[in-house]
Coordinates of C-alpha atoms (C1' of nucleotides) in Angstrom, one line a residue:
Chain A
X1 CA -16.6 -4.9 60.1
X2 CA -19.1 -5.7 57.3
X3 CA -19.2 -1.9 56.2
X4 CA -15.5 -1.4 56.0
X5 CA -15.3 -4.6 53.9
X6 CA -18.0 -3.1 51.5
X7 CA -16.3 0.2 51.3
X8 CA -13.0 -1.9 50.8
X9 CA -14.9 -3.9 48.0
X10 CA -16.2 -1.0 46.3
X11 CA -12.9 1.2 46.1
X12 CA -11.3 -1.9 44.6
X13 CA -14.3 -2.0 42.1
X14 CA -13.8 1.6 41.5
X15 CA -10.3 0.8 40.6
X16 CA -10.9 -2.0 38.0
X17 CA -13.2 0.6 37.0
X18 CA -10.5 3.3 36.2
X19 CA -8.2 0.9 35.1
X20 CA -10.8 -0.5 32.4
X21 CA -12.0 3.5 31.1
X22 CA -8.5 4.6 30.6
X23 CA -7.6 1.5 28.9
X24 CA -11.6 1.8 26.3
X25 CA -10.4 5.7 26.1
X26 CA -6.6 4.6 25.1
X27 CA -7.6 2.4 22.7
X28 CA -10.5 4.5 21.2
X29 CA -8.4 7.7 21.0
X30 CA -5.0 7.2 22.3
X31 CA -3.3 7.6 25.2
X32 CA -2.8 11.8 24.6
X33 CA -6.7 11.8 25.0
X34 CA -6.6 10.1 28.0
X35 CA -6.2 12.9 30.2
X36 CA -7.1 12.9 34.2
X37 CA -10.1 15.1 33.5
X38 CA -12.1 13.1 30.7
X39 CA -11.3 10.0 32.8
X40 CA -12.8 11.4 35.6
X41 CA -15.6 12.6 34.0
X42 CA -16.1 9.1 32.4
X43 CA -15.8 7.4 35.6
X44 CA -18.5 10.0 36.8
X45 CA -15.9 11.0 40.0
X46 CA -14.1 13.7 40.1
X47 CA -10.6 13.5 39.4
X48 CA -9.4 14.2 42.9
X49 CA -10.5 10.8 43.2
X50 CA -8.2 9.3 40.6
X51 CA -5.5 10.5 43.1
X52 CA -6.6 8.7 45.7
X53 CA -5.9 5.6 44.0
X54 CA -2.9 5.8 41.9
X55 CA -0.4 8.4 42.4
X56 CA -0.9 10.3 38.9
X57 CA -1.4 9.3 35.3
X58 CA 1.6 7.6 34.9
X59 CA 0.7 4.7 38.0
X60 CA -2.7 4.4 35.9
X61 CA -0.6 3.4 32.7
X62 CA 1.1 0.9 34.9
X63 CA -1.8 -0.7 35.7
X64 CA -3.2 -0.9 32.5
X65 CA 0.2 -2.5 31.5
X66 CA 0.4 -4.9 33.9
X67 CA -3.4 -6.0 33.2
X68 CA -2.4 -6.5 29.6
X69 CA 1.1 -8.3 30.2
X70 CA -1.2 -10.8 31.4
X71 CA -3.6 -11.0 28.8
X72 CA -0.2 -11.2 26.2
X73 CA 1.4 -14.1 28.4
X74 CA -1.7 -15.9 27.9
X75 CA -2.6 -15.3 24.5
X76 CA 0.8 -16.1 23.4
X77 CA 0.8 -19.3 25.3
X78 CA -2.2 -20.4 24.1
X79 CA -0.1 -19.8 20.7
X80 CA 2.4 -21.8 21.0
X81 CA 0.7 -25.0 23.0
X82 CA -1.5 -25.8 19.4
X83 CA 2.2 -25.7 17.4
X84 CA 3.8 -28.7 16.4
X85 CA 7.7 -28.3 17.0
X86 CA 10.3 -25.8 17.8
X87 CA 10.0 -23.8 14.7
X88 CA 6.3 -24.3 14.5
X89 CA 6.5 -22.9 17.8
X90 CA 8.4 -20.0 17.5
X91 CA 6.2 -18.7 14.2
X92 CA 2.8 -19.2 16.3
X93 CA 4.9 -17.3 19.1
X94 CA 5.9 -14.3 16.7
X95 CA 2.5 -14.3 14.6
X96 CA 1.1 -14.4 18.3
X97 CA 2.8 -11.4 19.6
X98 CA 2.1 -9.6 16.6
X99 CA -1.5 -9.4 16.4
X100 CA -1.7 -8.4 19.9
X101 CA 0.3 -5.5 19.8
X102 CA -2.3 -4.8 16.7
X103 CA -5.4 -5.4 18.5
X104 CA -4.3 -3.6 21.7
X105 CA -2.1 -0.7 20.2
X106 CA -2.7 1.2 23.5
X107 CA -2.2 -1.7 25.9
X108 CA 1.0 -2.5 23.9
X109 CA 2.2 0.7 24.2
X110 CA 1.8 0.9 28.1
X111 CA 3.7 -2.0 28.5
X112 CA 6.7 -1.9 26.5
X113 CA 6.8 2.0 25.0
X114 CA 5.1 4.5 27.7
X115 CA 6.5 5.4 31.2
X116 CA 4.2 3.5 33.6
X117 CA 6.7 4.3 36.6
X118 CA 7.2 -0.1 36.4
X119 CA 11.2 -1.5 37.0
X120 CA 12.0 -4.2 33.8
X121 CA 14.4 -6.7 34.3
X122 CA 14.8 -6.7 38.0
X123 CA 14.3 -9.0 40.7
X124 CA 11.7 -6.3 42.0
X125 CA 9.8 -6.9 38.6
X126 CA 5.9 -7.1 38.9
X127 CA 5.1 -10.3 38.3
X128 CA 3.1 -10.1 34.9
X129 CA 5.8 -8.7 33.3
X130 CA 8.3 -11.5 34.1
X131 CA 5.9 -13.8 33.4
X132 CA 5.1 -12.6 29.9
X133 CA 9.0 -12.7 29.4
X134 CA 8.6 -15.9 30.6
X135 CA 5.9 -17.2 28.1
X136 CA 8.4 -16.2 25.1
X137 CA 11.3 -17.9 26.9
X138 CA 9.5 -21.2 26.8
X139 CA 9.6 -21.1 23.2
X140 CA 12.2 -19.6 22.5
X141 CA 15.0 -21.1 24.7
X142 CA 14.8 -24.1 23.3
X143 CA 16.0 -23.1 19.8
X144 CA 18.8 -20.8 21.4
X145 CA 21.3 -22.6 19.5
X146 CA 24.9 -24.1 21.7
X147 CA 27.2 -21.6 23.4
X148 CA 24.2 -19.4 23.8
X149 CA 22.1 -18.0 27.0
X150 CA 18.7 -19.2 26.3
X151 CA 17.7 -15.9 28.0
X152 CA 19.7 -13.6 26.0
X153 CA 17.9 -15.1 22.8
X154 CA 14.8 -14.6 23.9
X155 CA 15.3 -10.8 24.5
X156 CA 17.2 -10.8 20.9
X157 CA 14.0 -12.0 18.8
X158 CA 11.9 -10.2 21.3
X159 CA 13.9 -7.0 20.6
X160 CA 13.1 -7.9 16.8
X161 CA 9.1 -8.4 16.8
X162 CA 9.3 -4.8 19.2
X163 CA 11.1 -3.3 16.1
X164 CA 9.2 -4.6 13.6
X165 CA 5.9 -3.6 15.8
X166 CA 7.2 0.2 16.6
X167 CA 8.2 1.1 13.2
X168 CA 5.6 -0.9 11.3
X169 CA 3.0 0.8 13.4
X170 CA 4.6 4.6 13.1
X171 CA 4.2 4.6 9.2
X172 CA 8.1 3.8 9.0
X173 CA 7.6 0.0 8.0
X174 CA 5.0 -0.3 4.9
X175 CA 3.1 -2.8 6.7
X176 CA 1.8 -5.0 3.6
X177 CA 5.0 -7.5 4.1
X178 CA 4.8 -8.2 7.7
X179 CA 4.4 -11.4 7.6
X180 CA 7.8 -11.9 5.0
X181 CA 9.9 -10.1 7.8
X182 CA 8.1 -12.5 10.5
X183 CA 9.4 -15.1 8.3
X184 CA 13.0 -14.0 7.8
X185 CA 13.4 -13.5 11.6
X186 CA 11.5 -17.1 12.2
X187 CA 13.9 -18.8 9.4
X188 CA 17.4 -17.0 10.2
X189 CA 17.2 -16.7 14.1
X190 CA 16.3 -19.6 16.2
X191 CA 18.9 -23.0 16.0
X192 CA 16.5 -25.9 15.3
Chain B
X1 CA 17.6 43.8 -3.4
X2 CA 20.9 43.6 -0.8
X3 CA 18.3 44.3 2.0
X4 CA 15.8 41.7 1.2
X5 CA 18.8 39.1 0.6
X6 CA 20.0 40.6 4.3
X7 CA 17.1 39.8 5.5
X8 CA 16.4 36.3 4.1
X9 CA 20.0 35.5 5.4
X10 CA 19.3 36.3 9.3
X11 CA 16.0 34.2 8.8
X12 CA 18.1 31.5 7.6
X13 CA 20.3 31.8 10.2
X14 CA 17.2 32.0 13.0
X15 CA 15.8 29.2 11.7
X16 CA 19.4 27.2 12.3
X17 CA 19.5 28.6 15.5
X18 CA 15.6 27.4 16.3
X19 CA 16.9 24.0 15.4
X20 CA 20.1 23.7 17.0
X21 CA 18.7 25.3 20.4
X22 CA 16.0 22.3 20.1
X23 CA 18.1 19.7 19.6
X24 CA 20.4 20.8 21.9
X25 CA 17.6 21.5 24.9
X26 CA 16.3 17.6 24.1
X27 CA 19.6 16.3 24.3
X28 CA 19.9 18.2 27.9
X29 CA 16.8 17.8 29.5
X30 CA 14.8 15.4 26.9
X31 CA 12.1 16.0 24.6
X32 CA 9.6 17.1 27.1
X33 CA 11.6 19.9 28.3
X34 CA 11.8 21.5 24.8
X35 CA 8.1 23.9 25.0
X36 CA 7.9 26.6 22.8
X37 CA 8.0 28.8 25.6
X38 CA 11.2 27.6 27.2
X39 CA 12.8 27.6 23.1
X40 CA 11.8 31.4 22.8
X41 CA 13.4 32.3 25.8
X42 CA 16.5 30.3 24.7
X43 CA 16.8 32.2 21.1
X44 CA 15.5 35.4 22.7
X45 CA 12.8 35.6 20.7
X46 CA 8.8 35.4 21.7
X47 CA 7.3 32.5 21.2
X48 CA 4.9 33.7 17.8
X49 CA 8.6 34.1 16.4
X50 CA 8.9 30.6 15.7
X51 CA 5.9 29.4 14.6
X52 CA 6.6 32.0 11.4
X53 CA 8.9 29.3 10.7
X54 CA 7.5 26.3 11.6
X55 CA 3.8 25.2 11.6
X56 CA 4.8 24.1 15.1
X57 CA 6.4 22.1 17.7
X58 CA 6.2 18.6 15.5
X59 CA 7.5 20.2 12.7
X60 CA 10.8 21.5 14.9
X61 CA 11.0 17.8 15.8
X62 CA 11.1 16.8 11.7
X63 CA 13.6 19.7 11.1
X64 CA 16.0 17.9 14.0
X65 CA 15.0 14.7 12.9
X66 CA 16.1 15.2 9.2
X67 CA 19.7 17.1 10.0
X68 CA 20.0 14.1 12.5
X69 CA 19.3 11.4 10.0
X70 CA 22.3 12.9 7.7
X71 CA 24.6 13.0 10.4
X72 CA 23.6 9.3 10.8
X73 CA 24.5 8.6 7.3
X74 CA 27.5 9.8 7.3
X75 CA 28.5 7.8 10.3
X76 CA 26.9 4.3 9.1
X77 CA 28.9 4.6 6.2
X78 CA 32.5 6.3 7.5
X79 CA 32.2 2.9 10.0
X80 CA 31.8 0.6 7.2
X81 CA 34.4 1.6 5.0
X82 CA 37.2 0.8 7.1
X83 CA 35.4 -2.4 7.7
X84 CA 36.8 -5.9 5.8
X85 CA 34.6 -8.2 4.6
X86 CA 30.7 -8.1 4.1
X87 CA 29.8 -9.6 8.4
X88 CA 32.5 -7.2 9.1
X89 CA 30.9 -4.1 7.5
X90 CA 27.5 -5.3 9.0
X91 CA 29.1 -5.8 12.6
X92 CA 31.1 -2.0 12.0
X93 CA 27.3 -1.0 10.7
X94 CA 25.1 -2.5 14.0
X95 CA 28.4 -1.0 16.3
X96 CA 28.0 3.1 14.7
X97 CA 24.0 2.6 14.2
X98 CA 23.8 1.8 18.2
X99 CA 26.8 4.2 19.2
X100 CA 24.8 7.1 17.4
X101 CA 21.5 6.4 19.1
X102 CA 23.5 6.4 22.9
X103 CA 25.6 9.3 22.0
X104 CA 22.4 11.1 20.5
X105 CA 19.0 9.7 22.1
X106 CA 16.9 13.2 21.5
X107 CA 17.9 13.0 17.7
X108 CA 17.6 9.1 18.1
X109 CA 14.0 9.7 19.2
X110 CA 13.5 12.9 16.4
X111 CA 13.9 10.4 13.4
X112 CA 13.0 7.3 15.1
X113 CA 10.2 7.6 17.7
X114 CA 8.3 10.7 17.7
X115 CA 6.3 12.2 15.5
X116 CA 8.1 15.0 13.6
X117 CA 5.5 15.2 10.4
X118 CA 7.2 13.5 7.9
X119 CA 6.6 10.4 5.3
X120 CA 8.4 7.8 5.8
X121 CA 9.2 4.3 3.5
X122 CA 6.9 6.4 0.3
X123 CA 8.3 8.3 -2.7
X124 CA 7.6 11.8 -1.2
X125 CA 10.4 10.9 1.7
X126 CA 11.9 13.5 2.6
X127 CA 15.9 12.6 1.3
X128 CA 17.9 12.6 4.7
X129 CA 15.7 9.6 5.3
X130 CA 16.1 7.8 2.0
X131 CA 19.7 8.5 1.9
X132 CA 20.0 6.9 5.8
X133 CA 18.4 3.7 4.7
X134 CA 20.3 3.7 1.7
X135 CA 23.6 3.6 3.7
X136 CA 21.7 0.9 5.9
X137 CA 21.4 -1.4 2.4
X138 CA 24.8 -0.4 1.1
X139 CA 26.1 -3.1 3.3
X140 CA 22.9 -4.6 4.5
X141 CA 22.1 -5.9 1.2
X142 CA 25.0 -7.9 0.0
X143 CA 23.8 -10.2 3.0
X144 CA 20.7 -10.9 2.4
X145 CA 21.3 -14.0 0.9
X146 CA 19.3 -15.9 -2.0
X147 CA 15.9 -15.7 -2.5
X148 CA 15.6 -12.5 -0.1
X149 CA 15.1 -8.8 -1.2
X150 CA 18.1 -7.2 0.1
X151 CA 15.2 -4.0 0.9
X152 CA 13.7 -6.5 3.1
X153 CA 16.2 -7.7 4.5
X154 CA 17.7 -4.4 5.4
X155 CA 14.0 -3.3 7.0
X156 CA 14.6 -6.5 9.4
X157 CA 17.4 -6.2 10.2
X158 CA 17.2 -2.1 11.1
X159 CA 14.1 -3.4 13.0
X160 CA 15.7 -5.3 15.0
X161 CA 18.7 -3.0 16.0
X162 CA 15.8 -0.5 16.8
X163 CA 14.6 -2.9 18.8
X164 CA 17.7 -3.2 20.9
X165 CA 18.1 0.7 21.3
X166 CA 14.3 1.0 22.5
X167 CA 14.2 -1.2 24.9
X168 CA 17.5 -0.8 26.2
X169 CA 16.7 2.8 26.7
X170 CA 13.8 3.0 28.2
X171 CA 15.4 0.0 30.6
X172 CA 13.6 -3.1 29.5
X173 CA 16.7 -4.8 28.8
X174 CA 19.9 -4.6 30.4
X175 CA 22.7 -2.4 28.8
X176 CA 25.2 -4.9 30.0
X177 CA 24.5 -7.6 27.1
X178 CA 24.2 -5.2 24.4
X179 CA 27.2 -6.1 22.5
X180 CA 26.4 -9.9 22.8
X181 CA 23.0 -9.3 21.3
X182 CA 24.6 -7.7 18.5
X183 CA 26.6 -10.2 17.7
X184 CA 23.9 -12.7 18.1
X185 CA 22.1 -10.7 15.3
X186 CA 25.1 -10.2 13.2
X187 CA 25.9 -14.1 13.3
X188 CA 22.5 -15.3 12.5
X189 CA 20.8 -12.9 10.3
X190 CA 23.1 -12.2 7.6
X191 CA 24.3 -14.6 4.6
X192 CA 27.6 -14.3 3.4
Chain C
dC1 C1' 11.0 65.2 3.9
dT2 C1' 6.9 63.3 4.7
dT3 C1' 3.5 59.9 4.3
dC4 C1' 1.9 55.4 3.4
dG5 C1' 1.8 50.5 3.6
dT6 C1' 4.1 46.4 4.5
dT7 C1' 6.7 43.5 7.3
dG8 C1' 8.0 41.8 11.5
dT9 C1' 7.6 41.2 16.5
dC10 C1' 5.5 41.5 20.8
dT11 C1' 2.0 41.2 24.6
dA12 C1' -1.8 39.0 26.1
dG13 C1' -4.9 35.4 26.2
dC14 C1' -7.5 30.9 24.9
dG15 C1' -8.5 26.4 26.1
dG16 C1' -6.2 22.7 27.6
dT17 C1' -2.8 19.7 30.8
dG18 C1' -1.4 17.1 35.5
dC19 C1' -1.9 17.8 40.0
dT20 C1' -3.4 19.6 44.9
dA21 C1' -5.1 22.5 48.9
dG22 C1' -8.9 23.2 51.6
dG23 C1' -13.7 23.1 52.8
dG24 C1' -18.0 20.7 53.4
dT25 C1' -21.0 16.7 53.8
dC26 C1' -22.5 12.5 55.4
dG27 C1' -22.6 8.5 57.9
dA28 C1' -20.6 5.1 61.5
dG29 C1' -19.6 4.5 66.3
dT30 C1' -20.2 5.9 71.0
Chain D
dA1 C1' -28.2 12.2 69.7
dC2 C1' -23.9 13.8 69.0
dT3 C1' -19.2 13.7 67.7
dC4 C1' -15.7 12.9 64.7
dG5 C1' -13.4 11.1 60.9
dA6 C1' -13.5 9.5 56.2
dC7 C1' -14.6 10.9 51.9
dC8 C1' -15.3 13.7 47.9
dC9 C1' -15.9 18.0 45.4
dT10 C1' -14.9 22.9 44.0
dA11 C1' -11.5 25.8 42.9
dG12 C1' -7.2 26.9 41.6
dC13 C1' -1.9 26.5 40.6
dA14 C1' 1.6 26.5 37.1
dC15 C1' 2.4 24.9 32.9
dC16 C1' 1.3 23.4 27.9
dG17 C1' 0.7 24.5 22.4
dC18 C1' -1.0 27.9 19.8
dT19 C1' -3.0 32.5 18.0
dA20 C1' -5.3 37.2 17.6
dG21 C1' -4.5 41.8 17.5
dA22 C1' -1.7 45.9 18.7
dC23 C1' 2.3 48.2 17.7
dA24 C1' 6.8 49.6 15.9
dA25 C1' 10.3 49.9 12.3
dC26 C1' 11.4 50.6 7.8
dG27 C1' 11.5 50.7 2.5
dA28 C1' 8.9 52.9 -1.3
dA29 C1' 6.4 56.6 -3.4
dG30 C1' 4.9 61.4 -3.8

DNA sequence: CTTCGTTGTCTAGCGGTGCTAGGGTCGAGT
DNA sequence: ACTCGACCCTAGCACCGCTAGACAACGAAG
């Protein structure tokens, strides 16, 4: 018993393990130079071994996505509980989800731009992610305005921080008036 | 002289066909499916063949990208003109900008997502790009309301339609809702 | 008309990718 | 002590973007 529980206990270490070395090499390089061989090599196993934890590259981004979704829900609660009202709350929320996606480039992209084989906005949706999408619903719901789905709101100003994000981040936003847009968004969208 | 014009004709003419066989293999089979290899066959060339006219696969992805933001234009602004009133034009406006991206999500991608080479939001932008946001702010910018720079405003406001389009395609939000979002953003945003 | 040189295209190949088949090693359980 | 199964590695597949170098076709010059 005690041996298959250490194997078990060091496979899942040698999991966190890949999952934490492709998410360093995404961020150092990018996700093109995180490929299955350098990983390997990194992880000092060859890459056959990769395979016998996730079923290819794509599963591996979906772990690293789903390890960031938390790290987003939290940050961006953490947020919003110092802000002092609904508007107050929604600008913490935005400026929140803002300098995550520019801390963690890589981690943002693996969970809302790259195919990491995960369903969205489905009852079979992993857990972090609907709790992120949870964590922006609580501040934003409540400035939904009348004869409007709380819900559909939330994806609404989501949908707009994602755009600003994606096209700041590609070179097609100049990104010196971020915080303007953020503003704009923060002023004209929510009901307060 | 005839000859050499001869000549520079058909290369004109291979080029168009390198583009068009691109853009019509992404379309198809998605961006992924367009290799050089696979585009050679398709044109009946070898593969050397086209990278005597493009530096390489990226910059086939600008050339689609730039005869796809014209095309763009051209809709943006036939869809406002029949429009009535300033949050008329920008509801007509949202309507084409989305109905192009379903109807076209490999050129969508070409101007939008990928990486095709080219400068964007600087004075060396290439002018299928300047004149598509210029038929953004044509009616964009009448809405902006005081104290905003209608540029501005028009960046958020794209933003946030490209927002919508991502994440609806790559199924992080459901298609279903897509026109009440749009309205959402077209009731709130703009001033008139 | 022949020769030369340029222009254009092709074949072949480089180093890389994600992924997998098959063999060998090593250690746990009898 | 031996068997057997779990585990991991080497090697290789088909594909990728891209390029060097051979070769053919053709206009210009003698």
């Amino acid at each position: 018993m005690s041996v298959q529980e250490r194997k078990q206990r060091e496979r899942a270490e040698r999991e966190r393990l890949i999952v934490a070395t492709a998410r360093e090499l995404a961020e150092q390089q990018g996700w093109d130079a995180v490929t299955t061989r350098r990983l390997a090599e990194r992880i000092e196993y060859s890459q056959p071994v990769l395979y016998s934890h996730f079923r290819g590259k794509r599963e591996i981004i979906g772990a690293v996505a789903l390890q960031g979704a938390t790290e987003m829900a939290v940050a961006m609660r953490a947020a919003t509980a110092a802000a002092d009202g609904p508007r107050a709350r929604v600008h913490a929320l935005a400026r929140a989800y803002l300098a995550f996606a520019e801390r963690n480039p890589a981690v943002y992209d693996a969970i809302f731009q790259l195919d990491g084989g995960l369903a969205y906005a489905r009852e079979d949706t992993p857990e972090p992610l609907k709790d992120a999408f949870a964590a922006l619903l609580e501040s934003l719901g409540e400035v939904a305005g009348d004869g409007v789905e709380p819900g559909l709101f939330t994806e609404v100003f989501w949908a707009s921080l994602h755009g600003v994000t994606t096209l700041t981040r590609s070179g097609r936003l100049p990104p010196e008036e971020t915080e303007r847009r953020v503003r704009l968004l923060v002023d004209r969208l929510p009901v307060v």
